[in-house]
Amino acid sequence: MARISASLFFGFATFAVITYSIMLWYPYTEDVVGRQSAGKPSYRLIVQSVLDRYTTLHKNRTDYVKAQCDRHRKELPKMKKSPILLVDEKHKLVYCQTPKAETDSWCKLFLVLSGYKNYTEVLKMDVSNVSAAWKKHVSKLSQFTPAKQKEILSNYTKIMIVRNPLTRLLSAFNDKAVAKNKSDYNLSFQRQLSTQILQEFRTGNVSGQYDPTLSEFIRMIVSTESINNIHWRNMHQICFPCDIRYDIIGRFEHIEEDSNYILRHVGSDIRFPKSTGTHFTNSSHHAKIKQSYATIPRSDMKSIYRKYKLDFLLFGYEQDMP
């Protein structure tokens, strides 16, 4: 029953994405609306109709997550510490970062919303500068008084972005474990991680080698009881959607449309940065995913599904190749 329900309301996104992306940013003017033929619905009414349907879609998502939380409550870890939540007071927006689900882009948007720099300037910033900037210039929920935190969580729009666990894991591998050139800002971490993986999961002398395979990376993950690294930690253990009731749960698979809806919903006139799809860590292409996982032993795939079981269940993803 849960699988059918998930497919029904997540499938509605096809209509919403196509219609919403066409109309949301199309430069219609009052003059154009005023010249429409008598008896035909105005563009404004069409826009509102689609917005209403999109609002219903997001409510269905959050209701589905709540139902899954109730169903699997005994399996879920309790939130011992609040996650890092970014806050924009002007637009009453709260964001929980889920690494490998366009976190960098959303941090850029929060830098713009905070007034740190204008949109064009922020889009030119690289990942390391964005990371340093949001930590310094964007408000965090923990910085407010307990009373103000309660008010923010009650009255602001709270959002998180989710992603198919398999593509998210592949993106984390490409970003953090694949060998880098010497100028890459991630080089030090990559070499430390690859050394750890190779020493444990590759036989022979691995001195000076920094090229773990996806299979070795996965074996590292499934062999550990808990996942400490936030880039491949379970999403429900980062944002705790069963403890914090998010108003909108966007999906990486429809990131531009979902994000632009969120921005419009809170009254912002900026747009989510368009993705080129050429980034080194972009792992959402179906053929690339199948090819990457083709060599992973069935036993390890079963272990991965068990490891990320609650992410698959809570957010309505099938336990299969996307």
mmCIF file of N, CA, C and O in Angstrom, residues 100 126-128 131 171-194 210 229 231-232 279-281:
data_model
loop_
_atom_site.group_PDB
_atom_site.id
_atom_site.type_symbol
_atom_site.label_atom_id
_atom_site.label_comp_id
_atom_site.label_asym_id
_atom_site.label_seq_id
_atom_site.Cartn_x
_atom_site.Cartn_y
_atom_site.Cartn_z
ATOM 1 N N LYS A 100 25.166 16.405 -0.829
ATOM 2 C CA LYS A 100 24.995 15.702 -2.105
ATOM 3 C C LYS A 100 23.564 15.817 -2.634
ATOM 4 O O LYS A 100 23.120 14.991 -3.436
ATOM 5 N N ASP A 126 33.303 29.598 -5.666
ATOM 6 C CA ASP A 126 33.536 28.149 -5.699
ATOM 7 C C ASP A 126 33.081 27.522 -4.385
ATOM 8 O O ASP A 126 32.720 28.206 -3.428
ATOM 9 N N VAL A 127 33.120 26.192 -4.345
ATOM 10 C CA VAL A 127 32.570 25.447 -3.221
ATOM 11 C C VAL A 127 33.231 25.822 -1.893
ATOM 12 O O VAL A 127 32.545 26.024 -0.884
ATOM 13 N N SER A 128 34.551 25.916 -1.876
ATOM 14 C CA SER A 128 35.247 26.200 -0.621
ATOM 15 C C SER A 128 34.896 27.587 -0.091
ATOM 16 O O SER A 128 34.723 27.775 1.123
ATOM 17 N N SER A 131 31.324 27.553 1.323
ATOM 18 C CA SER A 131 31.299 26.891 2.620
ATOM 19 C C SER A 131 31.768 27.829 3.727
ATOM 20 O O SER A 131 31.157 27.914 4.803
ATOM 21 N N SER A 171 27.398 9.959 -5.890
ATOM 22 C CA SER A 171 27.910 11.321 -5.924
ATOM 23 C C SER A 171 28.934 11.558 -4.821
ATOM 24 O O SER A 171 29.969 12.196 -5.035
ATOM 25 N N ALA A 172 28.668 11.015 -3.642
ATOM 26 C CA ALA A 172 29.615 11.149 -2.528
ATOM 27 C C ALA A 172 30.931 10.454 -2.855
ATOM 28 O O ALA A 172 32.017 10.977 -2.562
ATOM 29 N N PHE A 173 30.842 9.273 -3.462
ATOM 30 C CA PHE A 173 32.054 8.552 -3.862
ATOM 31 C C PHE A 173 32.861 9.379 -4.858
ATOM 32 O O PHE A 173 34.069 9.560 -4.710
ATOM 33 N N ASN A 174 32.203 9.897 -5.900
ATOM 34 C CA ASN A 174 32.895 10.684 -6.916
ATOM 35 C C ASN A 174 33.544 11.939 -6.332
ATOM 36 O O ASN A 174 34.648 12.328 -6.715
ATOM 37 N N ASP A 175 32.855 12.548 -5.389
ATOM 38 C CA ASP A 175 33.342 13.808 -4.820
ATOM 39 C C ASP A 175 34.448 13.596 -3.793
ATOM 40 O O ASP A 175 35.423 14.345 -3.754
ATOM 41 N N LYS A 176 34.300 12.577 -2.969
ATOM 42 C CA LYS A 176 35.198 12.436 -1.817
ATOM 43 C C LYS A 176 36.246 11.339 -1.945
ATOM 44 O O LYS A 176 37.270 11.393 -1.256
ATOM 45 N N ALA A 177 36.017 10.334 -2.789
ATOM 46 C CA ALA A 177 36.943 9.196 -2.822
ATOM 47 C C ALA A 177 37.719 9.047 -4.124
ATOM 48 O O ALA A 177 38.821 8.486 -4.124
ATOM 49 N N VAL A 178 37.166 9.530 -5.235
ATOM 50 C CA VAL A 178 37.864 9.405 -6.522
ATOM 51 C C VAL A 178 39.117 10.270 -6.524
ATOM 52 O O VAL A 178 39.109 11.396 -6.007
ATOM 53 N N ALA A 179 40.214 9.723 -7.097
ATOM 54 C CA ALA A 179 41.496 10.425 -7.106
ATOM 55 C C ALA A 179 41.371 11.821 -7.707
ATOM 56 O O ALA A 179 40.702 12.028 -8.720
ATOM 57 N N LYS A 180 42.012 12.791 -7.064
ATOM 58 C CA LYS A 180 41.935 14.188 -7.471
ATOM 59 C C LYS A 180 43.270 14.659 -8.028
ATOM 60 O O LYS A 180 44.318 14.062 -7.788
ATOM 61 N N ASN A 181 43.221 15.784 -8.766
ATOM 62 C CA ASN A 181 44.485 16.406 -9.158
ATOM 63 C C ASN A 181 45.006 17.235 -7.995
ATOM 64 O O ASN A 181 44.280 17.536 -7.029
ATOM 65 N N LYS A 182 46.233 17.658 -8.067
ATOM 66 C CA LYS A 182 46.884 18.299 -6.928
ATOM 67 C C LYS A 182 46.294 19.650 -6.554
ATOM 68 O O LYS A 182 46.517 20.148 -5.447
ATOM 69 N N SER A 183 45.550 20.263 -7.477
ATOM 70 C CA SER A 183 44.982 21.576 -7.191
ATOM 71 C C SER A 183 43.606 21.490 -6.545
ATOM 72 O O SER A 183 43.042 22.501 -6.132
ATOM 73 N N ASP A 184 43.044 20.298 -6.442
ATOM 74 C CA ASP A 184 41.700 20.153 -5.894
ATOM 75 C C ASP A 184 41.697 20.431 -4.397
ATOM 76 O O ASP A 184 42.548 19.932 -3.657
ATOM 77 N N TYR A 185 40.695 21.211 -3.954
ATOM 78 C CA TYR A 185 40.636 21.575 -2.536
ATOM 79 C C TYR A 185 40.365 20.360 -1.646
ATOM 80 O O TYR A 185 40.624 20.376 -0.450
ATOM 81 N N ASN A 186 39.860 19.285 -2.245
ATOM 82 C CA ASN A 186 39.515 18.080 -1.501
ATOM 83 C C ASN A 186 40.653 17.067 -1.430
ATOM 84 O O ASN A 186 40.478 15.983 -0.883
ATOM 85 N N LEU A 187 41.809 17.410 -1.979
ATOM 86 C CA LEU A 187 42.888 16.433 -2.141
ATOM 87 C C LEU A 187 43.298 15.786 -0.828
ATOM 88 O O LEU A 187 43.439 14.568 -0.737
ATOM 89 N N SER A 188 43.498 16.575 0.208
ATOM 90 C CA SER A 188 43.970 16.044 1.480
ATOM 91 C C SER A 188 42.991 15.028 2.058
ATOM 92 O O SER A 188 43.382 13.931 2.471
ATOM 93 N N PHE A 189 41.692 15.379 2.054
ATOM 94 C CA PHE A 189 40.689 14.465 2.590
ATOM 95 C C PHE A 189 40.607 13.206 1.733
ATOM 96 O O PHE A 189 40.497 12.094 2.256
ATOM 97 N N GLN A 190 40.658 13.370 0.404
ATOM 98 C CA GLN A 190 40.560 12.218 -0.499
ATOM 99 C C GLN A 190 41.683 11.228 -0.238
ATOM 100 O O GLN A 190 41.465 10.014 -0.201
ATOM 101 N N ARG A 191 42.888 11.726 -0.068
ATOM 102 C CA ARG A 191 44.025 10.823 0.157
ATOM 103 C C ARG A 191 43.927 10.113 1.505
ATOM 104 O O ARG A 191 44.252 8.938 1.626
ATOM 105 N N GLN A 192 43.448 10.824 2.491
ATOM 106 C CA GLN A 192 43.280 10.212 3.806
ATOM 107 C C GLN A 192 42.209 9.120 3.761
ATOM 108 O O GLN A 192 42.410 8.015 4.281
ATOM 109 N N LEU A 193 41.087 9.410 3.100
ATOM 110 C CA LEU A 193 40.001 8.442 2.988
ATOM 111 C C LEU A 193 40.420 7.240 2.151
ATOM 112 O O LEU A 193 40.179 6.088 2.537
ATOM 113 N N SER A 194 41.056 7.480 1.009
ATOM 114 C CA SER A 194 41.438 6.379 0.128
ATOM 115 C C SER A 194 42.466 5.472 0.792
ATOM 116 O O SER A 194 42.410 4.250 0.635
ATOM 117 N N TYR A 210 45.957 5.860 -4.386
ATOM 118 C CA TYR A 210 44.826 6.675 -3.930
ATOM 119 C C TYR A 210 43.639 6.500 -4.878
ATOM 120 O O TYR A 210 42.995 7.464 -5.266
ATOM 121 N N ASN A 229 30.465 10.068 8.555
ATOM 122 C CA ASN A 229 30.655 11.129 7.574
ATOM 123 C C ASN A 229 29.309 11.616 7.047
ATOM 124 O O ASN A 229 28.509 10.837 6.520
ATOM 125 N N HIS A 231 28.463 13.217 4.483
ATOM 126 C CA HIS A 231 28.235 13.180 3.037
ATOM 127 C C HIS A 231 27.582 11.880 2.583
ATOM 128 O O HIS A 231 26.981 11.831 1.507
ATOM 129 N N TRP A 232 27.704 10.835 3.369
ATOM 130 C CA TRP A 232 26.981 9.593 3.029
ATOM 131 C C TRP A 232 26.214 9.039 4.223
ATOM 132 O O TRP A 232 25.743 7.917 4.222
ATOM 133 N N HIS A 279 28.868 18.663 -13.896
ATOM 134 C CA HIS A 279 29.763 18.638 -12.749
ATOM 135 C C HIS A 279 30.321 17.238 -12.540
ATOM 136 O O HIS A 279 29.653 16.237 -12.790
ATOM 137 N N PHE A 280 31.541 17.176 -12.054
ATOM 138 C CA PHE A 280 32.239 15.902 -11.872
ATOM 139 C C PHE A 280 31.439 14.930 -11.021
ATOM 140 O O PHE A 280 31.478 13.720 -11.222
ATOM 141 N N THR A 281 30.673 15.466 -10.060
ATOM 142 C CA THR A 281 29.945 14.581 -9.154
ATOM 143 C C THR A 281 28.522 14.318 -9.612
ATOM 144 O O THR A 281 27.779 13.648 -8.922
#
